[in-house]
Tab-separated table of C-alpha atoms in Angstrom:
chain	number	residue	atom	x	y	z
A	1	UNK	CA	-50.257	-50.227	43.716
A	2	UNK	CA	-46.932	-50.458	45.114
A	3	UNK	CA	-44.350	-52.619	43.210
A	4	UNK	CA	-41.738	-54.345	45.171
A	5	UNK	CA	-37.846	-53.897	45.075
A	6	UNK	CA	-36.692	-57.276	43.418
A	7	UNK	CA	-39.829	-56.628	40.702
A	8	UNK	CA	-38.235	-52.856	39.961
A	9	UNK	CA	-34.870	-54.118	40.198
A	10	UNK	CA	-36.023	-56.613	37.174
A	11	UNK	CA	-37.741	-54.375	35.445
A	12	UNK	CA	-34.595	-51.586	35.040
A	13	UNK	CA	-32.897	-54.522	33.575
A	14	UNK	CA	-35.232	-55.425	31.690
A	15	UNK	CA	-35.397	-52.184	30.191
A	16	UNK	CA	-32.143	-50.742	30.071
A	17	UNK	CA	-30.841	-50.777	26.630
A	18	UNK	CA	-27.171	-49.880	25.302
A	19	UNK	CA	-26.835	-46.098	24.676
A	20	UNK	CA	-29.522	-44.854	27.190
A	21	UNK	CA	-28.235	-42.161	29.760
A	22	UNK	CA	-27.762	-42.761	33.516
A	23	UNK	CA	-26.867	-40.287	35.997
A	24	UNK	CA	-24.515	-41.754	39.166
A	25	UNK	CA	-22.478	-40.285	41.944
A	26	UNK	CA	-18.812	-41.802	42.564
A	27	UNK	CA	-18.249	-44.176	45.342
A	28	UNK	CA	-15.365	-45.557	44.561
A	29	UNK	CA	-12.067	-44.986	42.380
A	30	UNK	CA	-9.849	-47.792	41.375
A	31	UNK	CA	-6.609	-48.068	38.973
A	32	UNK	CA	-8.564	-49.539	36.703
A	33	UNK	CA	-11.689	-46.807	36.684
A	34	UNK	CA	-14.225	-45.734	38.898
A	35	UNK	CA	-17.940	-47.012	40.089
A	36	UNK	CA	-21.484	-44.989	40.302
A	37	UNK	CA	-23.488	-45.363	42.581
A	38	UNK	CA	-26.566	-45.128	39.969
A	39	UNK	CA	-29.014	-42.474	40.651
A	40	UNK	CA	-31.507	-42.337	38.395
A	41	UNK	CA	-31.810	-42.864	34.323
A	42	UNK	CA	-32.952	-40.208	31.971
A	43	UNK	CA	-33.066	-39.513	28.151
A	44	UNK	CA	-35.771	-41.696	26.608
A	45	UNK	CA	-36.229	-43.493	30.349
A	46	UNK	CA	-36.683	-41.927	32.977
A	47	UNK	CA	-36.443	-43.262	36.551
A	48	UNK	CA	-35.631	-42.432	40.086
A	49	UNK	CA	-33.096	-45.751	40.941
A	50	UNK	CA	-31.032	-44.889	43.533
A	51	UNK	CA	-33.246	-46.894	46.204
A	52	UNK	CA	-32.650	-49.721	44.138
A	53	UNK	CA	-28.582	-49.777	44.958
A	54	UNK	CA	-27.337	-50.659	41.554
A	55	UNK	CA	-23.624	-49.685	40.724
A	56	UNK	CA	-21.845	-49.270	37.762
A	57	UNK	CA	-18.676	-50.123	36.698
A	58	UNK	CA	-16.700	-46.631	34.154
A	59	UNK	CA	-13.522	-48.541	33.121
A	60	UNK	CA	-10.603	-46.356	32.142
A	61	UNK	CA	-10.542	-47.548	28.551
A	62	UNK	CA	-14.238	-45.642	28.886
A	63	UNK	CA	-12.945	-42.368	29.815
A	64	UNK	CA	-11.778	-39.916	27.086
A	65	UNK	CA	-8.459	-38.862	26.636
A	66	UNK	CA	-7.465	-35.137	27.507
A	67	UNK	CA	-4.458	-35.012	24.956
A	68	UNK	CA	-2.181	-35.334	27.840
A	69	UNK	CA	-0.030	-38.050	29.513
A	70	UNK	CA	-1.989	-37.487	32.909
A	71	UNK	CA	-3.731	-40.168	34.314
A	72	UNK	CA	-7.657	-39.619	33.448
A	73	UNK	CA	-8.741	-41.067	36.774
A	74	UNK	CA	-6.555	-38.121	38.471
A	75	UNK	CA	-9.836	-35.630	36.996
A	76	UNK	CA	-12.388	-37.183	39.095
A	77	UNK	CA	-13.166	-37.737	42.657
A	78	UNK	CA	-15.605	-39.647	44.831
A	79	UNK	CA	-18.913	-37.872	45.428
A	80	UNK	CA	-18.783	-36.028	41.788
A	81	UNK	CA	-22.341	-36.667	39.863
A	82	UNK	CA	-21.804	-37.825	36.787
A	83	UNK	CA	-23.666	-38.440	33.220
A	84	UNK	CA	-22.950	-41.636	31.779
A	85	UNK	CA	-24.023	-43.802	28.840
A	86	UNK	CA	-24.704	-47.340	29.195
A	87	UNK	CA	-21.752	-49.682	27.395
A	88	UNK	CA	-23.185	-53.429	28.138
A	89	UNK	CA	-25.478	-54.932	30.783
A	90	UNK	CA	-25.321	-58.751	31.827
A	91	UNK	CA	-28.697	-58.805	33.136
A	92	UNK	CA	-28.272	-62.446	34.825
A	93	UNK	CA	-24.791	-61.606	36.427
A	94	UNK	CA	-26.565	-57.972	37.424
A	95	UNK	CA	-23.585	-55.972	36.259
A	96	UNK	CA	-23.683	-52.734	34.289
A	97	UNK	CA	-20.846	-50.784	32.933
A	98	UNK	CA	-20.761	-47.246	31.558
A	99	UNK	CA	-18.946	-44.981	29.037
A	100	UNK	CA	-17.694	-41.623	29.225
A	101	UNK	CA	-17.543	-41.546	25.131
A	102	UNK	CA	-20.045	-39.315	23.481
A	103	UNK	CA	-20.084	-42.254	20.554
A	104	UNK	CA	-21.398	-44.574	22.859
A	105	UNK	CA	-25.028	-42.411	23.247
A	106	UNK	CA	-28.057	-43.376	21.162
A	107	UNK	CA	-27.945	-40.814	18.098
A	108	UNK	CA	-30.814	-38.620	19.593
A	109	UNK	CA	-28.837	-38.513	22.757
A	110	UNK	CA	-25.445	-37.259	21.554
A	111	UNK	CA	-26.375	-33.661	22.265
A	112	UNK	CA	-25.516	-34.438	25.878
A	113	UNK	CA	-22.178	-33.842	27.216
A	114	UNK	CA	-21.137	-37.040	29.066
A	115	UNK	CA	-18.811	-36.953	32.549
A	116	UNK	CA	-18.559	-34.408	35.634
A	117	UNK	CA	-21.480	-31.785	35.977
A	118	UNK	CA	-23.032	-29.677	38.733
A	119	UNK	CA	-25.443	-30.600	41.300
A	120	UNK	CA	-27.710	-27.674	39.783
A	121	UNK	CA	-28.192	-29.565	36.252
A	122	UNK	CA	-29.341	-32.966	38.178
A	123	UNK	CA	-32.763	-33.985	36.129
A	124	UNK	CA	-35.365	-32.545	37.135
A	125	UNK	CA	-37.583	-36.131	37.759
A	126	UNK	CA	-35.018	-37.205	40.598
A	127	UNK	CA	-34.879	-33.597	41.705
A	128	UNK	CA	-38.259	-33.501	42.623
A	129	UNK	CA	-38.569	-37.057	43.756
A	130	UNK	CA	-35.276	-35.595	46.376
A	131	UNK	CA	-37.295	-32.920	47.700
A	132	UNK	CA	-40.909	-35.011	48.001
A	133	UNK	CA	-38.975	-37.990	50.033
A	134	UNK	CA	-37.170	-34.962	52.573
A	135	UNK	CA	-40.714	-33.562	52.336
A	136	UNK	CA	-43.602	-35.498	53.694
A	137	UNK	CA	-46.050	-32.557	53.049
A	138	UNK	CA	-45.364	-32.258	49.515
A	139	UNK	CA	-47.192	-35.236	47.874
A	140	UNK	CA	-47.185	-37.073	44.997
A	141	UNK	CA	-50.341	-34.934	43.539
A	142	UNK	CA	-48.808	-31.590	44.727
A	143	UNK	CA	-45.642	-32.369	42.539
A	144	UNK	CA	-48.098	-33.311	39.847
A	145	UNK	CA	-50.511	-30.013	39.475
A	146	UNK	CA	-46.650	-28.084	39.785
A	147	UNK	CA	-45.769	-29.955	36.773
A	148	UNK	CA	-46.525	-27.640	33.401
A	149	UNK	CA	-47.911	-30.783	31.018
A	150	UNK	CA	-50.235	-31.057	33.746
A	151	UNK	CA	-52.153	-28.248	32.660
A	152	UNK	CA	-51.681	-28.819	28.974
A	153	UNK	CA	-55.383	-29.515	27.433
A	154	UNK	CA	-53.679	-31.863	25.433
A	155	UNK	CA	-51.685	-33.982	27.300
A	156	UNK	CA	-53.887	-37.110	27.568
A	157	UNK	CA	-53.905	-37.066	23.758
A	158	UNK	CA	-50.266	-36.962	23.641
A	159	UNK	CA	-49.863	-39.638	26.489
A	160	UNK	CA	-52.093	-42.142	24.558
A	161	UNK	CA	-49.933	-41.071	21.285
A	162	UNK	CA	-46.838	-42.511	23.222
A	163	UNK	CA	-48.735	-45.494	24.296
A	164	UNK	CA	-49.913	-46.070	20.735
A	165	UNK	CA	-53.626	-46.237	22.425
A	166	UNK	CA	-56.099	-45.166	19.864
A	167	UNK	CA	-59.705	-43.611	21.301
A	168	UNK	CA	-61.029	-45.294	18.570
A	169	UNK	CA	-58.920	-48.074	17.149
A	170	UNK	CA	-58.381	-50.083	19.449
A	171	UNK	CA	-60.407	-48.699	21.897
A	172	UNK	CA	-59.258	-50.275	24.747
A	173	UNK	CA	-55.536	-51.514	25.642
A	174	UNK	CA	-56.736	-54.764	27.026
A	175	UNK	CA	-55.456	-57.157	24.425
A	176	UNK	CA	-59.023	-59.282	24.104
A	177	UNK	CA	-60.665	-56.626	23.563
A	178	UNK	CA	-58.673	-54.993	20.880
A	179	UNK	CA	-59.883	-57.333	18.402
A	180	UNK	CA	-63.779	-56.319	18.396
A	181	UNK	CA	-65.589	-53.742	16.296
A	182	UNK	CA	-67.772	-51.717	18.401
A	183	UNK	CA	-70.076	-49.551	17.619
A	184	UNK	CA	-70.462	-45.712	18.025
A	185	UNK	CA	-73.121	-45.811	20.557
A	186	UNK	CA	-70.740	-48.244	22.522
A	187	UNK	CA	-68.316	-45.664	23.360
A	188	UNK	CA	-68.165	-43.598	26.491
A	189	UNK	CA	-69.448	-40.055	25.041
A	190	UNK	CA	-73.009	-42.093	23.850
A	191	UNK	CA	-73.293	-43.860	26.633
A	192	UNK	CA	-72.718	-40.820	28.717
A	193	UNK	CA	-75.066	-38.750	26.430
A	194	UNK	CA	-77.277	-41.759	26.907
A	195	UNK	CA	-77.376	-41.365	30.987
A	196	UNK	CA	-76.904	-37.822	31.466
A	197	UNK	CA	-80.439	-37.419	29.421
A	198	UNK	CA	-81.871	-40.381	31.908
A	199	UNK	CA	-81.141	-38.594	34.783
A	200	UNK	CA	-82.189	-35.356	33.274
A	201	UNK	CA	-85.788	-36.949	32.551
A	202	UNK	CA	-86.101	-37.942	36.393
A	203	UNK	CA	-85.582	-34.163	37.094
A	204	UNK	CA	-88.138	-33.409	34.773
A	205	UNK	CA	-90.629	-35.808	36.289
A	206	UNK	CA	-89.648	-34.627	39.447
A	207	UNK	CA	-90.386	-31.009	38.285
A	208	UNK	CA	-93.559	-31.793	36.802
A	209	UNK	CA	-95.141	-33.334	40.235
A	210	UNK	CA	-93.659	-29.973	42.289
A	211	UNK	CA	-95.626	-28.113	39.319
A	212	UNK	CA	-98.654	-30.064	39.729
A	213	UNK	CA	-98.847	-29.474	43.621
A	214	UNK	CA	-98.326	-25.823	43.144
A	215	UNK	CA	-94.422	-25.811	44.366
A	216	UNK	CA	-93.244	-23.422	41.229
A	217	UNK	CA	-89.749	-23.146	42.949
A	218	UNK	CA	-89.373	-26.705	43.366
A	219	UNK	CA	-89.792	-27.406	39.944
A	220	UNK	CA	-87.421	-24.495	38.362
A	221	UNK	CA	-84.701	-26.056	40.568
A	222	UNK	CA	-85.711	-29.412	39.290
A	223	UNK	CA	-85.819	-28.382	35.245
A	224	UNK	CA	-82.651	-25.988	35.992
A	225	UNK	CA	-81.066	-29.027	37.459
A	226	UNK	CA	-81.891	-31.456	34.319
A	227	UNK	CA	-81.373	-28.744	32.203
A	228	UNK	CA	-77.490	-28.331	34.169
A	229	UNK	CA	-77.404	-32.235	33.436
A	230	UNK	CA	-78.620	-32.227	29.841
A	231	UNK	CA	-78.136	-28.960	28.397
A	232	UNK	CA	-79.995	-29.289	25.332
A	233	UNK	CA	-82.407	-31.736	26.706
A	234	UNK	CA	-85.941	-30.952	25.221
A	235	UNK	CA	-88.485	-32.264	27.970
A	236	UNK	CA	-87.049	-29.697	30.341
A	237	UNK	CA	-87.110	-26.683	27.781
A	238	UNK	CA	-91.151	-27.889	27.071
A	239	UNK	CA	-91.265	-27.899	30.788
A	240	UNK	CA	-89.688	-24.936	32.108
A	241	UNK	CA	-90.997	-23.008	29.553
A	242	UNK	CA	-94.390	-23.467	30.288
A	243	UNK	CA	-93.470	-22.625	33.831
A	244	UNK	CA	-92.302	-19.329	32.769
A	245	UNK	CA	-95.280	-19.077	30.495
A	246	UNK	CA	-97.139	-19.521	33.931
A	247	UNK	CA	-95.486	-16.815	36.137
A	248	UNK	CA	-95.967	-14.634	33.143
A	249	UNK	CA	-92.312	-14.560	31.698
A	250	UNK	CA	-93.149	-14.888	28.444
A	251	UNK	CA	-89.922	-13.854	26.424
A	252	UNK	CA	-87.995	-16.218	28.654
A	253	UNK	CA	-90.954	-19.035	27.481
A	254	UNK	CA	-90.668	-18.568	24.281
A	255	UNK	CA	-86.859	-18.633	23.996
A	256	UNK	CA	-87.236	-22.022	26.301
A	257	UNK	CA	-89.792	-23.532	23.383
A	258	UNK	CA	-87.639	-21.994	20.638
A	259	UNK	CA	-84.558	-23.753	21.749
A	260	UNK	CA	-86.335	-27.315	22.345
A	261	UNK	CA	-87.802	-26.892	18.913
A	262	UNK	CA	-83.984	-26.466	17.425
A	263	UNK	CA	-83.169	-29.265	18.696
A	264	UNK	CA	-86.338	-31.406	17.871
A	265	UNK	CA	-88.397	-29.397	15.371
A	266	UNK	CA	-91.176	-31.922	15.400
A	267	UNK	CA	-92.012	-32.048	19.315
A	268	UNK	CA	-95.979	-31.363	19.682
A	269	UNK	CA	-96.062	-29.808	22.657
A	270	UNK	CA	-93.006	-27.232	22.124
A	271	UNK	CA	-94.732	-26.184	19.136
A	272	UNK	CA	-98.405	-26.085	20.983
A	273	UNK	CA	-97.030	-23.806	23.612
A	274	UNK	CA	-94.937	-21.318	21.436
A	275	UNK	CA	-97.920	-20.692	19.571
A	276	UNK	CA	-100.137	-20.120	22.983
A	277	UNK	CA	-97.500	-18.305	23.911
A	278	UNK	CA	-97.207	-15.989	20.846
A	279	UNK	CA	-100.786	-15.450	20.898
A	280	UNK	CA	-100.331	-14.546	24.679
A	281	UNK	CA	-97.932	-11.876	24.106
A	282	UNK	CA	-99.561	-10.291	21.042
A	283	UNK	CA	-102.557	-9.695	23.104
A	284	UNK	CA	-100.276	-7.674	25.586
């Protein structure tokens, strides 16, 4: 879903707060201070903006002091990126301005040295967003995999930690739906559980007619199959087990009825055939 310049446009205002860090490149040097062209925000939010043609306003009252009677201004030049904190935005007017002043940071932010830096420390978000736009072969899930939290087993856990989305409470982040006690076989793993052990049954059945009509390797693939479905699924121990039993493969039988029988120590026919089995191999 792609949303639409005037809707982004609204939403950076929306969101922009005082204190949060912006990254610009100078377009324009007045007497009275300088304006960014803004390029992209980053701290706590982190967007690519510089499609979105916002400027920003540094006035010289914003601009340290360097202990000497020189005129600030006379330090910077147009086309030199620059780290900025946000000092006010009139969000009907559209009009940001910026500060140079470390003070003027959110407190978790002040570790970040504010004004001229090299093209090298640009964040790495609009970095890569750079190279993907000048590179139409690089796409948007290339950049993704490259990414090292990508890889992280626990990143959807911490994603839905920064959502504040509980997997349990609430277990959904539609609002009408957060309200609603459900109950453990109405989450995904038991319903899941609940279909991968239909579809392993079918397999079975499916087995069971091959076995019936004499095609033996039609109806390992089918119990392997339901077993690959369902791995502890009993039905296609019981059954594949007796298959072995058949071709004369007892050990591998009797580990196939020993396993169903872990998992449902009262099935009839798992116990039935272990014992035929058993008998079977003492006699050998």
């Amino acid at each position: 879903m792609k949303v639409s310049y005037d809707e982004r446009r609204a939403m950076l205002y929306r969101d922009l707060e005082k204190g949060d860090l912006v990254v610009g490149r100078i377009n324009n040097i007045r007497e009275y201070g300088f304006f960014l062209t803004l390029l992209c925000t980053a701290g706590g939010l982190k967007r690519d903006i510089e499609d979105l043609e916002l400027s920003a306003l540094c006035h010289i009252r914003e601009i340290p002091s360097t202990g000497s009677h020189d005129d600030p201004l006379s330090y910077y030049q147009i086309g030199d990126f620059i780290r900025a904190a946000v000092k006010d935005i009139d969000r009907y007017q559209e009009k940001i301005t910026v500060s140079l002043h470390q003070a003027s940071l959110f407190p978790n932010l002040e570790h970040i040295k504010l004004g001229v830096f090299p093209r090298e420390e640009l964040p790495i978000h609009y970095s890569r967003s750079v190279r993907a736009a000048a590179d139409s072969s690089e796409t948007y899930e290339c950049i993704l995999k490259s990414c090292h939290g990508y890889h992280n087993p626990s990143v959807v856990d911490y994603l839905l930690e920064k959502v504040g989305v509980s997997d349990a409470h609430p277990p959904s982040m539609m609002r009408g739906l957060q309200t609603k006690l459900f109950q453990e076989e109405d989450f995904a793993s038991a319903i899941r559980k609940k279909q991968s052990a239909s579809w392993a049954l079918k397999c079975v059945r499916a087995g069971v007619d091959h076995f019936k009509h004499g095609r033996h390797v039609e109806a390992m693939n089918e119990y392997n199959k339901a077993l690959h479905i369902d791995t502890n699924n009993v039905e296609a121990l019981v059954a594949r087990g007796a298959l072995y039993a058949n071709k004369g493969s007892i050990m591998k039988a009797i580990t196939d009825f020993e396993l169903a029988l872990v998992s449902c120590p009262d099935h009839r026919n798992a116990k039935k055939y272990l014992c035929q089995t058993l008998v079977e191999r003492g006699k050998q």
